[in-house]
Amino acid sequence: MNWTAIWVTFKLASLTAGVLLVVGLPIAYWLTFSKWRWKFIVESVVALPLVLPPTVLGFYILVAIGPHSPVGRFYSDVVGHPLPFTFEGLLLASILYSLPFAVQPFAAAFEQVDRRLIEASWTLGVSKVATFFKLIVPLSMAGLVTGAVLSFAHTLGEFGVVLMVGGNIEGETRTVSIDIYDEVQALNYAGAAKTALLLLAVSYGVLLLVYAMNRKVWAVWPQK
Amino acid sequence: MAAEMTIDMTKTFSGRAPIQARLRYEVEASTVLILFGPSGSGKTTILRSVAGLEWPEEGRIKFLSRTWLDTKSGIRVSPQDRQIGYMPQDYALFPTYSVAGNIGYGLGALASHDKSKRVAEVVELFQLQGLEAAKPRELSGGQQQRVALARAVAPRPQLLLLDEPLSALDAPTRVQLRGELRILLKQLALPSIIVTHDWAEALTLGDVMAVMGEGQIHQVGKPHEVFSRPADADVARIVGVETVVQGQVVENANGLATVAVNGTRLKGLSSEAIGAAVYVCIRAEDVVLEQAGSGMTSARNHLMGRVSDMAPQGVMVQVTIDCGFPLTATITRGAVEDLCLVPGASIIAAIKAGAVHLVPRSVG
C-alpha cells in the first residue's frame, strides 16, 4: 500500500474538516439567522459543489488561483511559488468542494434551536457571540460533529478536483483515490483492491459514527 | 421629572391590523402594569418591543431616564443593555443547563464566588432547594415557572417582563401561584409588566392596567376601575366582567364564603379566610332579574335593589341595579317589558354562588 498517499489524504481530510469547522460556523450562523431577502443567492452558491461536476469546480479553482488571476499572482508574490499543484492549493480546493457538507448540517442544527431560548439569553445580558458558544453550540453538537465528519469523509474520496488542482505529485498532492486509479491503470488490481478496501472501511466507519451519534442524541433528548 | 414609562410605537405584521400603542404611566418601586387583551391583540408584541426583541417601525420607548428606542434619533438599545428580566410564555429554560446553571446563566459578569452566592440566594428565595442539579425537563410545570422567574430576577434587573406567566399551568396550580406571584412581586420591589388575558390575574397582580384590542390600547387605569367602569363598549366586551366591587369575607363554610359589600351580603365560592379583602366579580349575563315576591330558587343570592340605569345594547339591555353597590345585569328587551322595568323600579337580582367570583386584593 502507498502509505505516503494515505498520509497525504488523511492530512488533507483532517485539515479540511478543521478549517470548515472554523469557516463553516459563521457562514451557517449567517444563513440561519439572517433576514436578508436575497439570502437564497448565497445559499445556492454554498450548495453548488453538490451538483457541479468536480472537474468543472476544479477547473474554475485552477483558473482562479493560477498565475493569470490577481489572487494567484498575489499568492506567488507573497509565498514565492504559485498555488496550483501544491498541497495548499489542494487544501483550498477541498475546502470549497466540501463546503456544503459542513455548512448544511451546521445550519440544519442551528435551525432546530428554539429562537425563544436565544432571545432569553440575550435578555439576560449575554452577547450574541457568547450566546452562540454558551447556548447554540451545545444545543447543536450533533449537527456540528456530523458536518465535520461528513466533510472529512467527503474529502477522503475526492478525485476530480484533486486531479485538476493538485495533479499527481507524490507526497504532496497524490491522494488515495488517485493512487487507486494509477494502480488500476498499471493493471495492479491487488494493490488497488487493498487501498480501495481501506477507503471503504474508513468511510463506512465514519458514517457509522455520524448515524449512531445522531441516533443517541435523538433518543436521550426527545423533541417535545 | 416623575419616574415614568413611555411607550409610543407602531409595528406592522403583514396580514394583521397594525399595532399602534401609546401608553404612559408612573412607575414606582413595585408598580405592576397589566397588558390585558385577547390573543392577537398585540400585547405580546408590545412586551417584546419593551424587551428589545421586536423593533417597531416607528416610535419611542422610554423607561425612567433611559431611552431604549427612538426611531427619530436612531436610538436602538439592544436587549443585552436594557437590564431587564424577561420571562416568555413557555419559560424557554435552557435544556442543557441545570436549575442552578439556568439561574446563574445571566451572572457572567460576577466573580465565581459572588455568582454562586447569588445563585444560592435566589434558589432560596424561590424555594428551589434540592433541585439545583436537576435539568429543566425533570421539573413540574410549577417548578419550571419558578426557575424561569428566578433566572430572570437573578441578575437584578430594573424591570421585569412576564408574558402570560401562569397560563401554561393547570388550574389549581395557577390559582395557588397567582397568590405567590403577587407576594413575590411586592417583595422584589421591582417594577414589572405582565401580559395576560385572565381577569383574575389582572385584578390580583396589577396596579395599572391597559386594555388592548386589535392593536390599540383602549383604556388605561386601575384594574378594578377599568373592570367596573369600562370606557366604551369595546373595553366592556374585552374585559367581560361588568361588576367588580370591593368586599370582605365575613364567613366561610366549606368553601361557600359570605362576603359583605357595602352592607349587602353575597355568597360565592372561595377558600379565602374570614376577614380577607376581596374583589367581588360578577358577569352581567350571570345575573337573573325577578319580580319581588317570587318564590325560592336554587340561586344563593337574592339581592333587593332599585334600577338606577338602563342602557340598550342591540337586542339586549344593560340594567344597573343599586343593591348596596352597583350591579350590572344583561337581559333581553322582552324581559324588560315583562318585568315592567323603569329607572327607580324595585327588583330582585338572583345570582348563583358559583357566578360570584372572589379575587383577593391588597388592602389600602
XYZ file of C-alpha atoms in Angstrom:
588
model
C 0.000 0.000 0.000
C 1.109 3.549 -0.678
C 1.435 4.870 2.851
C 2.578 8.288 1.640
C -0.685 8.734 -0.303
C -2.674 7.581 2.728
C -0.855 10.079 4.924
C -1.423 12.934 2.452
C -5.117 12.020 2.206
C -5.673 11.940 5.972
C -3.753 15.163 6.458
C -5.838 16.801 3.735
C -9.156 15.492 5.118
C -8.358 16.471 8.717
C -7.231 19.974 7.795
C -10.256 20.442 5.527
C -12.648 19.377 8.284
C -10.814 21.574 10.801
C -10.857 24.665 8.590
C -14.512 24.084 7.668
C -15.415 23.873 11.355
C -13.992 27.387 11.783
C -15.105 28.885 8.455
C -18.419 26.998 8.189
C -19.825 28.053 11.566
C -20.148 31.777 10.827
C -21.485 31.054 7.320
C -24.071 28.630 8.713
C -24.983 31.068 11.502
C -25.496 33.842 8.984
C -27.515 31.593 6.653
C -29.746 30.525 9.546
C -30.350 33.821 11.289
C -30.049 36.482 8.590
C -33.305 38.032 7.490
C -31.793 39.363 4.264
C -34.202 38.764 1.445
C -31.536 37.716 -1.116
C -30.055 35.137 1.283
C -31.001 32.310 -1.099
C -28.333 33.512 -3.538
C -25.600 32.751 -1.016
C -27.358 29.520 -0.035
C -27.247 28.366 -3.652
C -23.576 29.255 -4.022
C -22.730 27.225 -0.913
C -24.689 24.244 -2.285
C -23.141 24.491 -5.775
C -20.368 21.896 -5.179
C -23.108 19.306 -4.519
C -24.250 19.372 -8.146
C -21.262 20.696 -10.081
C -19.007 18.075 -11.741
C -15.733 18.066 -9.739
C -13.797 18.735 -12.937
C -15.771 21.930 -13.543
C -15.258 23.102 -9.973
C -11.593 22.133 -10.202
C -11.211 23.980 -13.483
C -12.547 27.239 -12.067
C -10.459 26.933 -8.928
C -7.402 26.264 -11.064
C -8.074 29.376 -13.132
C -8.859 31.438 -10.038
C -5.610 30.608 -8.267
C -3.430 30.374 -11.361
C -0.697 32.881 -12.265
C -3.061 34.843 -14.538
C -5.505 35.776 -11.753
C -4.894 38.561 -9.216
C -5.362 36.091 -6.336
C -2.832 33.689 -7.806
C -0.329 36.476 -8.516
C -0.708 37.876 -5.009
C -0.104 34.431 -3.520
C 3.030 33.732 -5.560
C 4.356 37.243 -4.798
C 3.933 36.680 -1.045
C 4.863 32.996 -0.732
C 7.305 32.715 -3.586
C 5.692 29.896 -5.561
C 2.332 29.542 -7.312
C -0.640 27.878 -5.605
C -1.756 25.253 -8.171
C -0.243 21.767 -7.862
C 0.736 22.256 -4.223
C -0.775 20.822 -1.039
C -2.022 24.285 -0.029
C -3.815 24.709 -3.345
C -5.347 21.290 -2.946
C -6.458 22.183 0.599
C -8.169 25.340 -0.654
C -9.962 23.360 -3.369
C -11.029 20.678 -0.871
C -12.459 23.304 1.473
C -14.596 24.768 -1.315
C -15.555 21.313 -2.577
C -16.697 20.112 0.879
C -18.249 23.414 1.995
C -21.901 22.266 1.703
C -21.120 19.048 3.565
C -20.152 21.137 6.591
C -22.401 24.184 6.276
C -25.663 22.371 5.601
C -25.602 20.131 8.721
C -24.462 23.127 10.800
C -27.301 25.292 9.512
C -29.831 22.481 9.962
C -28.734 22.117 13.591
C -28.929 25.878 14.233
C -32.379 25.904 12.674
C -33.512 23.391 15.305
C -32.513 25.664 18.188
C -35.593 27.335 19.640
C -35.423 31.091 18.969
C -37.023 31.784 22.310
C -34.015 30.251 24.073
C -31.708 32.569 22.153
C -33.872 35.580 22.969
C -33.975 34.593 26.637
C -30.185 34.504 26.613
C -29.978 37.997 25.079
C -32.330 39.479 27.681
C -30.077 38.026 30.383
C -27.359 40.364 29.133
C -25.378 37.700 27.251
C -23.933 38.968 23.947
C -24.713 37.351 20.603
C -21.255 35.789 20.369
C -21.364 34.464 23.946
C -24.901 33.148 23.334
C -23.549 31.277 20.323
C -20.885 29.481 22.347
C -22.819 29.050 25.618
C -26.152 28.024 24.191
C -26.312 27.401 20.440
C -23.166 25.257 20.139
C -24.077 22.830 22.964
C -27.601 22.503 21.548
C -26.288 21.828 18.012
C -23.433 19.498 18.950
C -24.773 16.567 16.916
C -25.023 18.734 13.793
C -21.531 20.158 14.291
C -19.977 16.693 14.582
C -21.994 15.500 11.584
C -20.772 18.406 9.459
C -17.137 17.932 10.453
C -17.211 14.170 9.913
C -19.042 14.376 6.576
C -16.596 16.943 5.196
C -13.740 14.716 6.386
C -15.253 11.664 4.687
C -16.101 13.581 1.545
C -12.509 14.849 1.220
C -11.147 11.310 1.608
C -12.852 10.261 -1.598
C -12.403 13.296 -3.836
C -10.860 12.611 -7.215
C -11.762 15.053 -9.936
C -10.896 18.199 -8.024
C -7.586 16.703 -6.886
C -6.649 15.814 -10.412
C -7.477 19.290 -11.717
C -5.939 21.399 -8.953
C -3.415 19.117 -7.271
C -2.112 16.985 -10.046
C -0.329 13.822 -9.023
C 2.776 14.721 -7.059
C 3.998 12.001 -4.718
C 3.992 13.151 -1.060
C 2.371 16.448 -1.943
C -0.893 16.040 -3.843
C -1.083 12.320 -4.631
C -4.113 11.107 -2.624
C -5.518 7.618 -2.113
C -8.146 7.882 -4.841
C -5.512 8.915 -7.393
C -3.308 6.087 -6.189
C -6.083 3.562 -6.775
C -6.636 4.939 -10.272
C -2.924 4.657 -11.057
C -2.759 1.090 -9.750
C -5.680 0.079 -11.971
C -4.080 1.832 -14.956
C -0.944 -0.223 -14.269
C -3.121 -3.366 -14.068
C -2.061 -3.875 -10.443
C -5.512 -4.939 -9.251
C -4.262 -6.453 -5.987
C -2.724 -3.169 -4.870
C -5.826 -1.203 -5.884
C -8.095 -3.627 -4.022
C -6.196 -3.202 -0.752
C -6.294 0.576 -0.871
C -9.910 0.622 -2.021
C -10.898 -1.642 0.872
C -9.169 0.665 3.327
C -11.044 3.669 1.927
C -14.333 1.757 2.060
C -13.755 0.689 5.668
C -12.805 4.169 6.845
C -15.725 5.822 5.046
C -18.189 3.297 6.405
C -16.796 3.659 9.934
C -17.083 7.426 9.777
C -20.711 7.256 8.623
C -21.494 4.707 11.360
C -20.204 7.233 13.854
C -22.400 10.014 12.433
C -25.593 7.992 12.356
C -25.023 6.410 15.768
C -24.406 9.797 17.288
C -27.469 11.425 15.821
C -29.473 8.462 16.965
C -28.171 8.708 20.523
C -28.886 12.391 20.798
C -32.349 11.860 19.431
C -33.132 9.071 21.922
C -31.778 10.715 25.070
C -33.215 14.090 24.247
C -36.635 13.680 22.765
C -38.153 16.620 20.971
C -41.265 17.773 22.723
C -39.255 64.602 36.362
C -41.578 61.928 37.599
C -40.422 58.339 37.148
C -42.318 57.204 34.079
C -42.564 54.556 31.458
C -43.428 55.816 27.985
C -44.393 53.530 25.137
C -45.391 55.065 21.831
C -44.906 52.656 18.980
C -46.182 51.346 15.666
C -45.442 47.834 14.489
C -46.953 46.116 11.480
C -47.085 42.416 10.730
C -48.395 41.519 7.294
C -51.995 40.307 7.303
C -52.833 41.812 10.676
C -54.100 45.102 11.999
C -51.112 47.354 12.769
C -50.214 47.645 16.423
C -50.321 51.266 17.469
C -49.788 51.636 21.161
C -49.463 54.835 23.108
C -49.076 54.478 26.847
C -47.526 56.464 29.652
C -47.725 55.681 33.345
C -45.952 56.478 36.573
C -43.506 53.897 37.828
C -42.834 53.335 41.488
C -40.643 50.686 43.062
C -43.096 47.830 42.528
C -45.637 49.112 40.010
C -47.167 46.257 38.016
C -48.592 47.159 34.612
C -51.041 44.656 33.180
C -51.331 44.440 29.401
C -54.745 42.886 29.069
C -56.463 41.657 25.957
C -57.485 38.674 23.867
C -54.886 36.729 21.903
C -53.801 38.539 18.765
C -54.480 41.954 20.293
C -50.793 42.890 20.188
C -49.953 42.767 23.873
C -47.080 40.305 23.474
C -45.627 42.451 20.664
C -45.565 45.447 22.990
C -43.872 43.399 25.702
C -41.303 42.093 23.219
C -40.659 45.628 21.963
C -40.002 46.750 25.521
C -37.621 43.791 25.851
C -35.824 44.789 22.647
C -36.728 41.566 20.858
C -39.045 43.284 18.398
C -38.260 46.518 16.595
C -41.221 48.835 15.936
C -41.036 50.703 12.618
C -41.684 53.895 14.429
C -41.842 55.142 17.961
C -40.256 55.722 21.288
C -39.816 53.552 24.359
C -38.526 55.240 27.453
C -38.072 53.723 30.891
C -37.300 56.153 33.724
C -34.463 58.351 32.428
C -33.287 55.885 29.783
C -34.408 55.898 26.172
C -34.447 52.362 24.772
C -35.869 53.155 21.398
C -36.296 56.331 19.435
C -36.665 55.823 15.715
C -36.381 59.562 15.076
C -32.929 59.928 16.606
C -31.922 56.374 15.706
C -31.554 55.082 19.278
C -31.835 51.302 19.444
C -30.679 49.793 22.736
C -30.064 46.064 22.443
C -31.866 43.648 24.815
C -28.497 42.912 26.418
C -28.117 46.524 27.528
C -31.619 47.111 28.899
C -31.146 45.385 32.267
C -34.451 43.614 32.095
C -35.746 40.305 33.330
C -37.857 38.635 30.666
C -39.946 35.509 31.040
C -41.537 34.211 27.823
C -44.810 32.335 27.854
C -43.388 28.820 27.881
C -40.403 29.820 30.051
C -37.655 28.929 27.496
C -35.463 27.233 30.093
C -32.081 26.160 28.715
C -32.315 22.360 28.336
C -28.553 21.775 28.506
C -28.211 23.617 31.824
C -29.249 22.530 35.339
C -31.548 24.628 37.505
C -28.525 26.320 39.086
C -26.971 26.730 35.621
C -30.112 28.400 34.315
C -30.280 30.764 37.278
C -26.569 31.595 37.038
C -26.612 31.952 33.238
C -27.015 35.733 33.243
C -24.451 36.291 36.013
C -21.378 36.014 33.790
C -20.109 39.422 34.873
C -19.742 38.329 38.511
C -16.713 36.604 40.005
C -17.392 32.911 40.548
C -17.676 33.304 44.327
C -20.244 36.116 44.058
C -22.031 34.207 41.351
C -22.577 31.068 43.429
C -23.615 33.239 46.381
C -26.244 34.997 44.264
C -27.485 31.689 42.819
C -27.879 30.239 46.341
C -29.724 33.397 47.427
C -32.175 33.197 44.517
C -32.626 29.432 44.913
C -33.695 30.067 48.491
C -35.994 32.969 47.591
C -37.815 30.790 45.049
C -37.789 27.689 47.266
C -35.873 25.583 44.792
C -33.520 23.983 47.332
C -32.634 20.419 46.415
C -33.380 20.972 42.720
C -30.125 22.793 41.872
C -28.711 19.891 39.846
C -31.976 18.926 38.128
C -32.430 19.531 34.394
C -35.494 21.553 33.322
C -37.238 18.544 31.765
C -37.295 16.803 35.163
C -39.314 19.608 36.760
C -43.061 20.043 37.160
C -44.812 22.970 35.459
C -44.910 24.995 38.655
C -41.224 24.373 39.322
C -40.298 25.359 35.764
C -42.223 28.584 36.202
C -40.296 29.360 39.414
C -36.940 28.578 37.773
C -37.779 30.832 34.816
C -38.714 33.651 37.153
C -35.628 33.035 39.301
C -33.417 33.167 36.203
C -34.987 36.473 35.119
C -34.606 38.009 38.583
C -31.081 36.774 39.398
C -29.106 39.498 37.524
C -31.066 42.174 39.494
C -32.928 43.690 36.537
C -34.519 47.145 36.610
C -37.749 45.952 35.038
C -39.430 42.552 34.950
C -41.398 41.475 31.848
C -43.682 38.454 32.180
C -45.602 37.037 29.213
C -48.643 35.078 30.414
C -46.703 33.908 33.489
C -49.344 31.440 34.683
C -51.155 30.332 31.540
C -49.059 27.186 30.984
C -50.120 25.766 34.358
C -53.127 23.660 35.289
C -55.984 25.483 37.016
C -55.341 24.609 40.713
C -51.609 25.387 40.425
C -52.444 28.621 38.645
C -54.649 29.868 41.479
C -52.005 28.974 44.060
C -49.113 30.535 42.133
C -51.145 33.654 41.404
C -51.155 34.441 45.111
C -47.481 33.569 45.481
C -46.534 35.712 42.494
C -48.307 38.728 43.953
C -46.429 38.422 47.259
C -43.166 37.869 45.412
C -43.552 40.901 43.150
C -44.138 43.148 46.158
C -41.183 41.548 47.948
C -38.847 42.118 44.993
C -39.815 45.793 44.861
C -39.227 45.710 41.127
C -41.459 47.354 38.521
C -42.960 44.845 36.132
C -45.136 44.473 33.057
C -47.354 41.403 32.865
C -49.217 40.248 29.767
C -52.384 38.303 30.485
C -55.878 37.553 29.218
C -57.104 36.338 32.614
C -59.070 38.990 34.507
C -58.434 37.326 37.882
C -54.684 37.695 37.268
C -55.152 41.309 36.231
C -57.057 42.106 39.428
C -54.712 40.159 41.712
C -51.404 41.328 40.286
C -51.999 44.687 38.656
C -51.561 48.270 39.819
C -52.170 49.768 36.388
C -53.955 48.054 33.556
C -54.009 48.754 29.829
C -56.809 47.088 27.885
C -55.857 46.139 24.329
C -57.898 45.095 21.349
C -56.900 44.819 17.695
C -53.569 46.532 18.159
C -54.889 49.547 20.035
C -54.834 50.468 23.705
C -58.429 51.257 24.627
C -58.219 52.201 28.274
C -55.619 52.642 30.990
C -56.458 52.757 34.685
C -56.547 50.896 37.972
C -57.692 47.330 37.244
C -60.876 47.328 39.346
C -61.863 50.705 37.949
C -61.340 49.531 34.383
C -63.447 46.455 35.063
C -66.303 48.297 36.734
C -66.161 51.422 34.563
C -65.101 50.391 31.052
C -64.578 53.441 28.846
C -66.580 52.067 25.941
C -68.396 49.003 24.657
C -65.157 47.559 23.201
C -63.474 47.576 26.600
C -66.571 46.095 28.251
C -66.557 43.288 25.693
C -62.828 42.645 26.116
C -62.813 42.549 29.907
C -66.115 40.687 30.085
C -66.746 41.254 33.786
C -69.111 44.134 34.378
C -69.364 44.207 38.164
C -66.192 44.460 40.230
C -66.667 45.737 43.798
C -64.607 45.586 46.953
C -65.774 43.302 49.745
C -64.656 41.415 52.788
C -65.133 37.746 53.648
C -67.230 37.522 56.835
C -67.984 33.813 56.887
C -66.691 30.704 55.209
C -68.330 27.301 55.453
C -66.643 24.569 53.383
C -65.722 26.839 50.509
C -69.021 28.741 50.415
C -67.924 32.182 51.508
C -70.138 35.030 52.566
C -68.847 38.482 51.653
C -70.055 41.826 52.826
C -70.164 44.524 50.139
C -71.194 47.894 51.483
C -73.745 46.311 53.856
C -75.064 43.770 51.337
C -74.190 40.107 51.869
C -73.389 37.777 48.989
C -72.440 34.133 48.792
C -69.661 32.985 46.498
C -67.325 30.038 46.069
C -63.913 30.748 47.566
C -61.432 29.349 50.023
C -60.437 32.810 51.261
C -60.271 33.064 55.074
C -62.607 35.198 57.188
C -61.502 38.823 57.137
C -59.819 38.545 53.728
C -60.196 41.571 51.467
C -61.510 40.562 48.050
C -62.859 41.865 44.784
C -66.324 40.517 44.072
C -66.627 39.922 40.325
C -69.915 39.163 38.600
C -70.587 38.891 34.864
C -73.730 40.674 33.755
C -75.123 37.643 31.929
C -74.993 35.622 35.175
C -77.479 37.956 36.867
C -81.172 36.974 36.701
C -83.785 39.635 37.460
C -87.093 38.686 39.063
C -90.102 40.491 40.454
C -90.291 40.977 44.217
C -92.290 38.286 45.993
C -91.470 35.354 43.726
C -90.654 32.000 45.301
C -87.410 30.312 46.305
C -84.874 29.362 43.640
C -81.613 27.467 43.779
C -79.649 30.694 43.466
C -77.934 31.528 46.751
C -78.116 35.267 46.300
C -81.324 37.295 46.099
C -80.495 40.966 46.287
C -83.191 43.623 46.673
C -82.456 46.761 44.713
C -83.665 49.577 42.532
C -82.956 50.084 38.852
C -80.586 53.023 38.584
C -79.761 52.931 34.883
C -80.801 51.183 31.684
C -78.635 51.157 28.543
C -79.808 49.372 25.371
C -77.143 47.297 23.590
C -78.571 45.761 20.453
C -81.199 43.194 21.365
C -80.017 43.299 24.981
C -80.387 45.925 27.658
C -77.754 46.543 30.267
C -79.522 47.244 33.546
C -77.686 48.687 36.528
C -79.254 47.931 39.893
C -78.357 49.686 43.111
C -78.405 46.970 45.756
C -75.905 48.493 48.156
C -73.397 48.508 45.294
C -73.965 48.959 41.570
C -74.677 45.591 39.957
C -74.912 45.166 36.190
C -77.250 42.676 34.531
C -77.727 41.995 30.832
C -81.262 40.945 29.871
C -83.314 40.916 26.676
C -85.673 43.710 25.648
C -88.575 41.293 26.075
C -87.615 40.667 29.682
C -87.512 44.422 30.313
C -91.107 44.691 29.089
C -92.337 41.633 31.007
C -90.787 42.891 34.235
C -92.032 46.452 33.580
C -88.542 47.766 34.304
C -88.119 51.519 34.528
C -85.478 53.521 36.382
C -86.410 53.536 40.064
C -88.380 50.253 39.959
C -87.769 47.689 42.710
C -86.354 44.400 41.522
C -84.621 41.308 42.875
C -81.325 40.203 41.373
C -80.611 36.492 41.681
C -77.060 35.178 41.262
C -75.815 31.645 41.775
C -72.963 31.402 44.270
C -70.763 29.868 41.560
C -71.101 33.027 39.477
C -69.821 35.242 42.286
C -66.046 35.220 41.845
C -63.896 36.343 44.730
C -60.391 37.551 43.909
C -58.034 38.518 46.734
C -56.929 42.147 46.820
C -54.377 44.041 48.843
C -55.820 46.414 51.431
C -55.084 50.097 51.019
